Amino acid sequence: MDSTKFDFSTRAIHHGYEPGNEQGSLNPPIYLTSTFAFDTAEEGGEMFTGEREGHFYSRISNPTLDHLEQRIASLEGAEAGLCAASGMGAITSTLWSFLSAGDEIIADKTLYGCTFAFMAHGLPRFGVKVTLVDFTDADNLAAAISDQTKVVYFETPANPNNRLVDIAAVSEIAHSVGAKVIVDNTYATPVITRPIAHGADIVVHSATKFLSGHGDVIAGLIVGSKEDMTHVRLVGLKDMTGAVMSPLTAMLLLRGIKTLELRVARHCESAGKVAAFLEAHPAVKSVSYPGLASFAQADLARRQMAMFGGMIPFEVVGGKAGGIAMMNRLNLITRAVSLGDAESLIQHPASMTHATYTREEREKHGIAEGLVRLSVGLEGVQDLIDDLQTALNAHNQFAA
Ligand SMILES: *Cc1c(COP(=O)(O)O)cnc(C)c1O
């Protein structure tokens, strides 16, 4: 069956798998095996040199992962995909594959906490120059870029504050010096934005989040050209990080991705209502949601996003103490890091996911101390609004 012409959800359910090839099994079998038998010793040798195709060791490839790799590549509109053990495994395996001592990476100034730590404290130890600039104005990248720049890296929307980056504008500048553009698409998912279509070369994901959608795995995915994915597979993933996904995890992701479009649509619909509610509440100081008319980059959001996402960063009156007190008054919304799950989750970036930045770095990088980050789940939206309202109404009296 050629599924390439099908709709997004059809491919999310069928692409890359034929039940007839697996005794009619509706779902792909879980190939829980580390190694694969060779018919002859010569055939084994040929697989190691790449003369013969086939699976020979699950750190390099595995049939269950293969289905997932084809599926995510199709959904992102890329040639090829690759699985990794975590989002950080995907990010580091990719960057180790393309950077050497003496090279430069230029990244946007707002990054997920552990990605920031890898850039600020990891890569420089190995002689890679790391430059962080504000990509919301692409001229900043144009001013910083040089022939030394091998990779340009960013998130859009960025974790935790939803800043957007114009993928096409940044890609054009990066490509003028031959740099690779790597986009972390964890927040948007391919339902909302497909960065390859806007000019990016490689997309990385924390599949722990919306792609899995059920809070039961840690996982990463990567997509790009066949050539780039083979390079990351055989260099960064195989020899440098070894951050390989388990076939059990691949099965859970294949299951989660079947409902990705449905789930993301619901996350977005509810988040739009919750964002409007928050913005109107007197105890809320500011809300940064791409679907709001007040959003600083509303035009870019409409150009680059099919929907506006499930994440709402906001600040309540009273700064950090106010935010923490409000969080502690919630009954339904769960105090936890991570995002994109069926359960609504709320966390405080400055003390949690972005505690890898110093206070001074957070100030420089635009991550407010009082910011709280809400991942709007799939519960009934009125129940979520009621929970927030109770917490905020009490807060209002307390603050006033
Ligand atoms: C969570 C997250 C990561 C890291 O992913 P893990 O699966 O936790 O390793 C990377 N980027 C973004 C934007 C994230 O939200």
mmCIF file with all atom_site columns, C-alpha atoms in Angstrom, residues 154-341:
data_model
loop_
_atom_site.group_PDB
_atom_site.id
_atom_site.type_symbol
_atom_site.label_atom_id
_atom_site.label_alt_id
_atom_site.label_comp_id
_atom_site.label_asym_id
_atom_site.label_entity_id
_atom_site.label_seq_id
_atom_site.pdbx_PDB_ins_code
_atom_site.Cartn_x
_atom_site.Cartn_y
_atom_site.Cartn_z
_atom_site.occupancy
_atom_site.B_iso_or_equiv
_atom_site.pdbx_formal_charge
_atom_site.auth_seq_id
_atom_site.auth_comp_id
_atom_site.auth_asym_id
_atom_site.auth_atom_id
_atom_site.pdbx_PDB_model_num
ATOM 1   C CA . PHE A 1 154 ? 16.394  26.756 17.905 1.00 0.00 ? 154 PHE A CA 1
ATOM 2   C CA . GLU A 1 155 ? 12.986  25.839 19.355 1.00 0.00 ? 155 GLU A CA 1
ATOM 3   C CA . THR A 1 156 ? 9.712   27.300 18.082 1.00 0.00 ? 156 THR A CA 1
ATOM 4   C CA . PRO A 1 157 ? 7.630   27.823 20.170 1.00 0.00 ? 157 PRO A CA 1
ATOM 5   C CA . ALA A 1 158 ? 10.453  27.957 22.711 1.00 0.00 ? 158 ALA A CA 1
ATOM 6   C CA . ASN A 1 159 ? 10.306  26.265 26.098 1.00 0.00 ? 159 ASN A CA 1
ATOM 7   C CA . PRO A 1 160 ? 9.206   27.801 28.479 1.00 0.00 ? 160 PRO A CA 1
ATOM 8   C CA . ASN A 1 161 ? 7.948   31.165 27.202 1.00 0.00 ? 161 ASN A CA 1
ATOM 9   C CA . ASN A 1 162 ? 6.453   30.431 23.728 1.00 0.00 ? 162 ASN A CA 1
ATOM 10  C CA . ARG A 1 163 ? 8.750   32.832 21.817 1.00 0.00 ? 163 ARG A CA 1
ATOM 11  C CA . LEU A 1 164 ? 8.530   32.024 18.102 1.00 0.00 ? 164 LEU A CA 1
ATOM 12  C CA . VAL A 1 165 ? 11.302  31.919 15.512 1.00 0.00 ? 165 VAL A CA 1
ATOM 13  C CA . ASP A 1 166 ? 10.684  32.499 11.788 1.00 0.00 ? 166 ASP A CA 1
ATOM 14  C CA . ILE A 1 167 ? 11.996  29.189 10.400 1.00 0.00 ? 167 ILE A CA 1
ATOM 15  C CA . ALA A 1 168 ? 12.198  30.342 6.757  1.00 0.00 ? 168 ALA A CA 1
ATOM 16  C CA . ALA A 1 169 ? 14.054  33.599 7.538  1.00 0.00 ? 169 ALA A CA 1
ATOM 17  C CA . VAL A 1 170 ? 16.570  31.905 9.848  1.00 0.00 ? 170 VAL A CA 1
ATOM 18  C CA . SER A 1 171 ? 17.109  28.981 7.436  1.00 0.00 ? 171 SER A CA 1
ATOM 19  C CA . GLU A 1 172 ? 17.903  31.317 4.557  1.00 0.00 ? 172 GLU A CA 1
ATOM 20  C CA . ILE A 1 173 ? 20.609  33.090 6.577  1.00 0.00 ? 173 ILE A CA 1
ATOM 21  C CA . ALA A 1 174 ? 22.051  29.781 7.877  1.00 0.00 ? 174 ALA A CA 1
ATOM 22  C CA . HIS A 1 175 ? 22.190  28.273 4.395  1.00 0.00 ? 175 HIS A CA 1
ATOM 23  C CA . SER A 1 176 ? 24.091  31.296 3.046  1.00 0.00 ? 176 SER A CA 1
ATOM 24  C CA . VAL A 1 177 ? 27.169  29.943 4.907  1.00 0.00 ? 177 VAL A CA 1
ATOM 25  C CA . GLY A 1 178 ? 26.264  26.258 4.472  1.00 0.00 ? 178 GLY A CA 1
ATOM 26  C CA . ALA A 1 179 ? 25.228  25.750 8.108  1.00 0.00 ? 179 ALA A CA 1
ATOM 27  C CA . LYS A 1 180 ? 22.685  23.051 9.019  1.00 0.00 ? 180 LYS A CA 1
ATOM 28  C CA . VAL A 1 181 ? 19.414  24.208 10.537 1.00 0.00 ? 181 VAL A CA 1
ATOM 29  C CA . ILE A 1 182 ? 18.218  22.027 13.415 1.00 0.00 ? 182 ILE A CA 1
ATOM 30  C CA . VAL A 1 183 ? 14.799  22.743 14.946 1.00 0.00 ? 183 VAL A CA 1
ATOM 31  C CA . ASP A 1 184 ? 13.416  21.307 18.190 1.00 0.00 ? 184 ASP A CA 1
ATOM 32  C CA . ASN A 1 185 ? 9.747   20.807 17.241 1.00 0.00 ? 185 ASN A CA 1
ATOM 33  C CA . THR A 1 186 ? 8.639   19.318 20.584 1.00 0.00 ? 186 THR A CA 1
ATOM 34  C CA . TYR A 1 187 ? 6.139   22.098 21.364 1.00 0.00 ? 187 TYR A CA 1
ATOM 35  C CA . ALA A 1 188 ? 4.510   22.357 17.939 1.00 0.00 ? 188 ALA A CA 1
ATOM 36  C CA . THR A 1 189 ? 4.530   18.727 16.746 1.00 0.00 ? 189 THR A CA 1
ATOM 37  C CA . PRO A 1 190 ? 4.089   18.133 12.980 1.00 0.00 ? 190 PRO A CA 1
ATOM 38  C CA . VAL A 1 191 ? 0.340   18.716 13.431 1.00 0.00 ? 191 VAL A CA 1
ATOM 39  C CA . ILE A 1 192 ? 1.032   22.428 13.951 1.00 0.00 ? 192 ILE A CA 1
ATOM 40  C CA . THR A 1 193 ? 4.326   23.147 12.158 1.00 0.00 ? 193 THR A CA 1
ATOM 41  C CA . ARG A 1 194 ? 6.524   21.095 9.826  1.00 0.00 ? 194 ARG A CA 1
ATOM 42  C CA . PRO A 1 195 ? 9.895   22.882 9.913  1.00 0.00 ? 195 PRO A CA 1
ATOM 43  C CA . ILE A 1 196 ? 11.359  20.974 6.914  1.00 0.00 ? 196 ILE A CA 1
ATOM 44  C CA . ALA A 1 197 ? 8.724   22.587 4.653  1.00 0.00 ? 197 ALA A CA 1
ATOM 45  C CA . HIS A 1 198 ? 9.898   26.003 5.902  1.00 0.00 ? 198 HIS A CA 1
ATOM 46  C CA . GLY A 1 199 ? 13.553  25.271 5.057  1.00 0.00 ? 199 GLY A CA 1
ATOM 47  C CA . ALA A 1 200 ? 14.977  23.470 8.125  1.00 0.00 ? 200 ALA A CA 1
ATOM 48  C CA . ASP A 1 201 ? 17.344  20.520 7.550  1.00 0.00 ? 201 ASP A CA 1
ATOM 49  C CA . ILE A 1 202 ? 16.788  18.430 10.678 1.00 0.00 ? 202 ILE A CA 1
ATOM 50  C CA . VAL A 1 203 ? 13.987  18.243 13.252 1.00 0.00 ? 203 VAL A CA 1
ATOM 51  C CA . VAL A 1 204 ? 14.510  16.840 16.757 1.00 0.00 ? 204 VAL A CA 1
ATOM 52  C CA . HIS A 1 205 ? 11.796  15.885 19.231 1.00 0.00 ? 205 HIS A CA 1
ATOM 53  C CA . SER A 1 206 ? 11.330  15.036 22.836 1.00 0.00 ? 206 SER A CA 1
ATOM 54  C CA . ALA A 1 207 ? 8.813   12.303 21.970 1.00 0.00 ? 207 ALA A CA 1
ATOM 55  C CA . THR A 1 208 ? 8.250   12.057 25.730 1.00 0.00 ? 208 THR A CA 1
ATOM 56  C CA . LYS A 1 209 ? 5.781   14.915 25.295 1.00 0.00 ? 209 LYS A CA 1
ATOM 57  C CA . PHE A 1 210 ? 2.889   15.304 22.794 1.00 0.00 ? 210 PHE A CA 1
ATOM 58  C CA . LEU A 1 211 ? 4.064   12.525 20.435 1.00 0.00 ? 211 LEU A CA 1
ATOM 59  C CA . SER A 1 212 ? 3.730   9.878  23.128 1.00 0.00 ? 212 SER A CA 1
ATOM 60  C CA . GLY A 1 213 ? 0.966   11.869 24.787 1.00 0.00 ? 213 GLY A CA 1
ATOM 61  C CA . HIS A 1 214 ? 0.394   9.568  27.748 1.00 0.00 ? 214 HIS A CA 1
ATOM 62  C CA . GLY A 1 215 ? 3.261   10.356 30.113 1.00 0.00 ? 215 GLY A CA 1
ATOM 63  C CA . ASP A 1 216 ? 4.513   6.768  30.100 1.00 0.00 ? 216 ASP A CA 1
ATOM 64  C CA . VAL A 1 217 ? 7.825   6.976  28.198 1.00 0.00 ? 217 VAL A CA 1
ATOM 65  C CA . ILE A 1 218 ? 11.049  8.942  27.853 1.00 0.00 ? 218 ILE A CA 1
ATOM 66  C CA . ALA A 1 219 ? 11.864  9.054  24.127 1.00 0.00 ? 219 ALA A CA 1
ATOM 67  C CA . GLY A 1 220 ? 13.386  11.081 21.300 1.00 0.00 ? 220 GLY A CA 1
ATOM 68  C CA . LEU A 1 221 ? 12.974  11.255 17.517 1.00 0.00 ? 221 LEU A CA 1
ATOM 69  C CA . ILE A 1 222 ? 14.989  12.866 14.729 1.00 0.00 ? 222 ILE A CA 1
ATOM 70  C CA . VAL A 1 223 ? 14.118  13.431 11.047 1.00 0.00 ? 223 VAL A CA 1
ATOM 71  C CA . GLY A 1 224 ? 15.975  14.813 8.043  1.00 0.00 ? 224 GLY A CA 1
ATOM 72  C CA . SER A 1 225 ? 17.556  13.729 4.767  1.00 0.00 ? 225 SER A CA 1
ATOM 73  C CA . LYS A 1 226 ? 18.503  10.086 4.299  1.00 0.00 ? 226 LYS A CA 1
ATOM 74  C CA . GLU A 1 227 ? 22.157  11.077 4.202  1.00 0.00 ? 227 GLU A CA 1
ATOM 75  C CA . ASP A 1 228 ? 21.983  13.100 7.445  1.00 0.00 ? 228 ASP A CA 1
ATOM 76  C CA . MET A 1 229 ? 20.013  10.422 9.287  1.00 0.00 ? 229 MET A CA 1
ATOM 77  C CA . THR A 1 230 ? 22.504  7.704  8.242  1.00 0.00 ? 230 THR A CA 1
ATOM 78  C CA . HIS A 1 231 ? 25.307  9.944  9.497  1.00 0.00 ? 231 HIS A CA 1
ATOM 79  C CA . VAL A 1 232 ? 23.603  10.553 12.875 1.00 0.00 ? 232 VAL A CA 1
ATOM 80  C CA . ARG A 1 233 ? 22.743  6.841  13.172 1.00 0.00 ? 233 ARG A CA 1
ATOM 81  C CA . LEU A 1 234 ? 26.294  5.634  12.493 1.00 0.00 ? 234 LEU A CA 1
ATOM 82  C CA . VAL A 1 235 ? 28.261  8.424  14.224 1.00 0.00 ? 235 VAL A CA 1
ATOM 83  C CA . GLY A 1 236 ? 26.363  10.255 16.989 1.00 0.00 ? 236 GLY A CA 1
ATOM 84  C CA . LEU A 1 237 ? 23.941  7.515  18.010 1.00 0.00 ? 237 LEU A CA 1
ATOM 85  C CA . LYS A 1 238 ? 25.971  4.331  17.416 1.00 0.00 ? 238 LYS A CA 1
ATOM 86  C CA . ASP A 1 239 ? 29.415  5.447  18.562 1.00 0.00 ? 239 ASP A CA 1
ATOM 87  C CA . MET A 1 240 ? 29.085  8.579  20.686 1.00 0.00 ? 240 MET A CA 1
ATOM 88  C CA . THR A 1 241 ? 25.925  8.526  22.814 1.00 0.00 ? 241 THR A CA 1
ATOM 89  C CA . GLY A 1 242 ? 24.529  5.010  22.375 1.00 0.00 ? 242 GLY A CA 1
ATOM 90  C CA . ALA A 1 243 ? 21.200  6.635  23.316 1.00 0.00 ? 243 ALA A CA 1
ATOM 91  C CA . VAL A 1 244 ? 19.102  3.975  21.587 1.00 0.00 ? 244 VAL A CA 1
ATOM 92  C CA . MET A 1 245 ? 15.328  3.572  22.030 1.00 0.00 ? 245 MET A CA 1
ATOM 93  C CA . SER A 1 246 ? 13.916  0.307  23.387 1.00 0.00 ? 246 SER A CA 1
ATOM 94  C CA . PRO A 1 247 ? 11.489  -1.578 21.080 1.00 0.00 ? 247 PRO A CA 1
ATOM 95  C CA . LEU A 1 248 ? 8.942   -1.491 23.933 1.00 0.00 ? 248 LEU A CA 1
ATOM 96  C CA . THR A 1 249 ? 9.101   2.306  23.904 1.00 0.00 ? 249 THR A CA 1
ATOM 97  C CA . ALA A 1 250 ? 8.780   2.341  20.104 1.00 0.00 ? 250 ALA A CA 1
ATOM 98  C CA . MET A 1 251 ? 5.555   0.351  20.405 1.00 0.00 ? 251 MET A CA 1
ATOM 99  C CA . LEU A 1 252 ? 4.092   2.829  22.917 1.00 0.00 ? 252 LEU A CA 1
ATOM 100 C CA . LEU A 1 253 ? 5.023   5.697  20.608 1.00 0.00 ? 253 LEU A CA 1
ATOM 101 C CA . LEU A 1 254 ? 3.469   4.051  17.568 1.00 0.00 ? 254 LEU A CA 1
ATOM 102 C CA . ARG A 1 255 ? 0.314   3.730  19.649 1.00 0.00 ? 255 ARG A CA 1
ATOM 103 C CA . GLY A 1 256 ? 0.409   7.327  20.885 1.00 0.00 ? 256 GLY A CA 1
ATOM 104 C CA . ILE A 1 257 ? 1.037   8.786  17.437 1.00 0.00 ? 257 ILE A CA 1
ATOM 105 C CA . LYS A 1 258 ? -2.135  7.165  16.037 1.00 0.00 ? 258 LYS A CA 1
ATOM 106 C CA . THR A 1 259 ? -4.172  9.757  17.960 1.00 0.00 ? 259 THR A CA 1
ATOM 107 C CA . LEU A 1 260 ? -1.711  12.667 17.673 1.00 0.00 ? 260 LEU A CA 1
ATOM 108 C CA . GLU A 1 261 ? -3.842  14.864 15.410 1.00 0.00 ? 261 GLU A CA 1
ATOM 109 C CA . LEU A 1 262 ? -6.988  14.347 17.508 1.00 0.00 ? 262 LEU A CA 1
ATOM 110 C CA . ARG A 1 263 ? -5.163  14.996 20.755 1.00 0.00 ? 263 ARG A CA 1
ATOM 111 C CA . VAL A 1 264 ? -3.278  18.083 19.589 1.00 0.00 ? 264 VAL A CA 1
ATOM 112 C CA . ALA A 1 265 ? -6.484  19.618 18.214 1.00 0.00 ? 265 ALA A CA 1
ATOM 113 C CA . ARG A 1 266 ? -8.129  19.154 21.630 1.00 0.00 ? 266 ARG A CA 1
ATOM 114 C CA . HIS A 1 267 ? -5.066  20.449 23.528 1.00 0.00 ? 267 HIS A CA 1
ATOM 115 C CA . CYS A 1 268 ? -5.137  23.578 21.340 1.00 0.00 ? 268 CYS A CA 1
ATOM 116 C CA . GLU A 1 269 ? -8.888  24.159 21.565 1.00 0.00 ? 269 GLU A CA 1
ATOM 117 C CA . SER A 1 270 ? -8.804  23.930 25.366 1.00 0.00 ? 270 SER A CA 1
ATOM 118 C CA . ALA A 1 271 ? -5.616  26.002 25.651 1.00 0.00 ? 271 ALA A CA 1
ATOM 119 C CA . GLY A 1 272 ? -7.228  28.808 23.634 1.00 0.00 ? 272 GLY A CA 1
ATOM 120 C CA . LYS A 1 273 ? -10.117 28.943 26.134 1.00 0.00 ? 273 LYS A CA 1
ATOM 121 C CA . VAL A 1 274 ? -7.864  28.702 29.185 1.00 0.00 ? 274 VAL A CA 1
ATOM 122 C CA . ALA A 1 275 ? -5.537  31.428 27.818 1.00 0.00 ? 275 ALA A CA 1
ATOM 123 C CA . ALA A 1 276 ? -8.486  33.788 27.266 1.00 0.00 ? 276 ALA A CA 1
ATOM 124 C CA . PHE A 1 277 ? -9.767  33.069 30.781 1.00 0.00 ? 277 PHE A CA 1
ATOM 125 C CA . LEU A 1 278 ? -6.340  33.711 32.334 1.00 0.00 ? 278 LEU A CA 1
ATOM 126 C CA . GLU A 1 279 ? -5.795  36.939 30.400 1.00 0.00 ? 279 GLU A CA 1
ATOM 127 C CA . ALA A 1 280 ? -9.095  38.336 31.707 1.00 0.00 ? 280 ALA A CA 1
ATOM 128 C CA . HIS A 1 281 ? -8.433  37.453 35.365 1.00 0.00 ? 281 HIS A CA 1
ATOM 129 C CA . PRO A 1 282 ? -7.253  40.383 37.547 1.00 0.00 ? 282 PRO A CA 1
ATOM 130 C CA . ALA A 1 283 ? -4.753  38.188 39.447 1.00 0.00 ? 283 ALA A CA 1
ATOM 131 C CA . VAL A 1 284 ? -2.908  37.374 36.190 1.00 0.00 ? 284 VAL A CA 1
ATOM 132 C CA . LYS A 1 285 ? -0.209  39.827 35.140 1.00 0.00 ? 285 LYS A CA 1
ATOM 133 C CA . SER A 1 286 ? 0.573   38.439 31.665 1.00 0.00 ? 286 SER A CA 1
ATOM 134 C CA . VAL A 1 287 ? -0.154  35.478 29.374 1.00 0.00 ? 287 VAL A CA 1
ATOM 135 C CA . SER A 1 288 ? 1.983   34.460 26.407 1.00 0.00 ? 288 SER A CA 1
ATOM 136 C CA . TYR A 1 289 ? -0.166  32.364 24.068 1.00 0.00 ? 289 TYR A CA 1
ATOM 137 C CA . PRO A 1 290 ? 0.246   32.518 20.256 1.00 0.00 ? 290 PRO A CA 1
ATOM 138 C CA . GLY A 1 291 ? -3.524  32.459 19.699 1.00 0.00 ? 291 GLY A CA 1
ATOM 139 C CA . LEU A 1 292 ? -4.170  35.630 21.721 1.00 0.00 ? 292 LEU A CA 1
ATOM 140 C CA . ALA A 1 293 ? -4.464  38.974 19.883 1.00 0.00 ? 293 ALA A CA 1
ATOM 141 C CA . SER A 1 294 ? -2.087  40.390 22.521 1.00 0.00 ? 294 SER A CA 1
ATOM 142 C CA . PHE A 1 295 ? 0.686   37.894 21.583 1.00 0.00 ? 295 PHE A CA 1
ATOM 143 C CA . ALA A 1 296 ? 3.835   39.786 20.515 1.00 0.00 ? 296 ALA A CA 1
ATOM 144 C CA . GLN A 1 297 ? 4.383   37.633 17.396 1.00 0.00 ? 297 GLN A CA 1
ATOM 145 C CA . ALA A 1 298 ? 0.728   37.057 16.432 1.00 0.00 ? 298 ALA A CA 1
ATOM 146 C CA . ASP A 1 299 ? 1.445   37.542 12.693 1.00 0.00 ? 299 ASP A CA 1
ATOM 147 C CA . LEU A 1 300 ? 4.233   34.978 12.631 1.00 0.00 ? 300 LEU A CA 1
ATOM 148 C CA . ALA A 1 301 ? 2.050   32.589 14.659 1.00 0.00 ? 301 ALA A CA 1
ATOM 149 C CA . ARG A 1 302 ? -0.653  32.773 12.006 1.00 0.00 ? 302 ARG A CA 1
ATOM 150 C CA . ARG A 1 303 ? 1.859   32.279 9.178  1.00 0.00 ? 303 ARG A CA 1
ATOM 151 C CA . GLN A 1 304 ? 3.785   29.384 10.685 1.00 0.00 ? 304 GLN A CA 1
ATOM 152 C CA . MET A 1 305 ? 1.348   27.522 12.949 1.00 0.00 ? 305 MET A CA 1
ATOM 153 C CA . ALA A 1 306 ? -1.802  25.625 11.942 1.00 0.00 ? 306 ALA A CA 1
ATOM 154 C CA . MET A 1 307 ? -2.998  25.825 15.577 1.00 0.00 ? 307 MET A CA 1
ATOM 155 C CA . PHE A 1 308 ? -1.553  27.588 18.609 1.00 0.00 ? 308 PHE A CA 1
ATOM 156 C CA . GLY A 1 309 ? -0.409  24.781 20.883 1.00 0.00 ? 309 GLY A CA 1
ATOM 157 C CA . GLY A 1 310 ? -1.260  23.412 24.288 1.00 0.00 ? 310 GLY A CA 1
ATOM 158 C CA . MET A 1 311 ? 1.278   25.340 26.354 1.00 0.00 ? 311 MET A CA 1
ATOM 159 C CA . ILE A 1 312 ? 0.504   28.491 28.342 1.00 0.00 ? 312 ILE A CA 1
ATOM 160 C CA . PRO A 1 313 ? 3.256   30.385 30.165 1.00 0.00 ? 313 PRO A CA 1
ATOM 161 C CA . PHE A 1 314 ? 1.820   33.085 32.422 1.00 0.00 ? 314 PHE A CA 1
ATOM 162 C CA . GLU A 1 315 ? 2.693   35.311 35.360 1.00 0.00 ? 315 GLU A CA 1
ATOM 163 C CA . VAL A 1 316 ? 0.431   36.022 38.286 1.00 0.00 ? 316 VAL A CA 1
ATOM 164 C CA . VAL A 1 317 ? 0.467   39.149 40.453 1.00 0.00 ? 317 VAL A CA 1
ATOM 165 C CA . GLY A 1 318 ? 3.109   38.835 43.164 1.00 0.00 ? 318 GLY A CA 1
ATOM 166 C CA . GLY A 1 319 ? 5.965   37.354 41.106 1.00 0.00 ? 319 GLY A CA 1
ATOM 167 C CA . LYS A 1 320 ? 7.581   34.064 42.109 1.00 0.00 ? 320 LYS A CA 1
ATOM 168 C CA . ALA A 1 321 ? 5.928   33.830 45.562 1.00 0.00 ? 321 ALA A CA 1
ATOM 169 C CA . GLY A 1 322 ? 2.550   34.565 44.010 1.00 0.00 ? 322 GLY A CA 1
ATOM 170 C CA . GLY A 1 323 ? 3.036   31.934 41.292 1.00 0.00 ? 323 GLY A CA 1
ATOM 171 C CA . ILE A 1 324 ? 4.132   29.250 43.748 1.00 0.00 ? 324 ILE A CA 1
ATOM 172 C CA . ALA A 1 325 ? 1.222   30.019 46.120 1.00 0.00 ? 325 ALA A CA 1
ATOM 173 C CA . MET A 1 326 ? -1.268  29.816 43.241 1.00 0.00 ? 326 MET A CA 1
ATOM 174 C CA . MET A 1 327 ? 0.207   26.476 42.091 1.00 0.00 ? 327 MET A CA 1
ATOM 175 C CA . ASN A 1 328 ? -0.175  25.058 45.599 1.00 0.00 ? 328 ASN A CA 1
ATOM 176 C CA . ARG A 1 329 ? -3.890  25.948 45.633 1.00 0.00 ? 329 ARG A CA 1
ATOM 177 C CA . LEU A 1 330 ? -4.677  23.861 42.522 1.00 0.00 ? 330 LEU A CA 1
ATOM 178 C CA . ASN A 1 331 ? -6.566  20.620 43.103 1.00 0.00 ? 331 ASN A CA 1
ATOM 179 C CA . LEU A 1 332 ? -7.066  19.098 39.635 1.00 0.00 ? 332 LEU A CA 1
ATOM 180 C CA . ILE A 1 333 ? -4.108  20.455 37.657 1.00 0.00 ? 333 ILE A CA 1
ATOM 181 C CA . THR A 1 334 ? -1.061  18.413 38.637 1.00 0.00 ? 334 THR A CA 1
ATOM 182 C CA . ARG A 1 335 ? 2.160   20.010 39.861 1.00 0.00 ? 335 ARG A CA 1
ATOM 183 C CA . ALA A 1 336 ? 4.724   18.239 37.655 1.00 0.00 ? 336 ALA A CA 1
ATOM 184 C CA . VAL A 1 337 ? 7.279   18.938 34.929 1.00 0.00 ? 337 VAL A CA 1
ATOM 185 C CA . SER A 1 338 ? 6.913   17.491 31.402 1.00 0.00 ? 338 SER A CA 1
ATOM 186 C CA . LEU A 1 339 ? 4.095   18.432 29.027 1.00 0.00 ? 339 LEU A CA 1
ATOM 187 C CA . GLY A 1 340 ? 1.777   17.181 26.328 1.00 0.00 ? 340 GLY A CA 1
ATOM 188 C CA . ASP A 1 341 ? 0.112   14.535 28.485 1.00 0.00 ? 341 ASP A CA 1
#
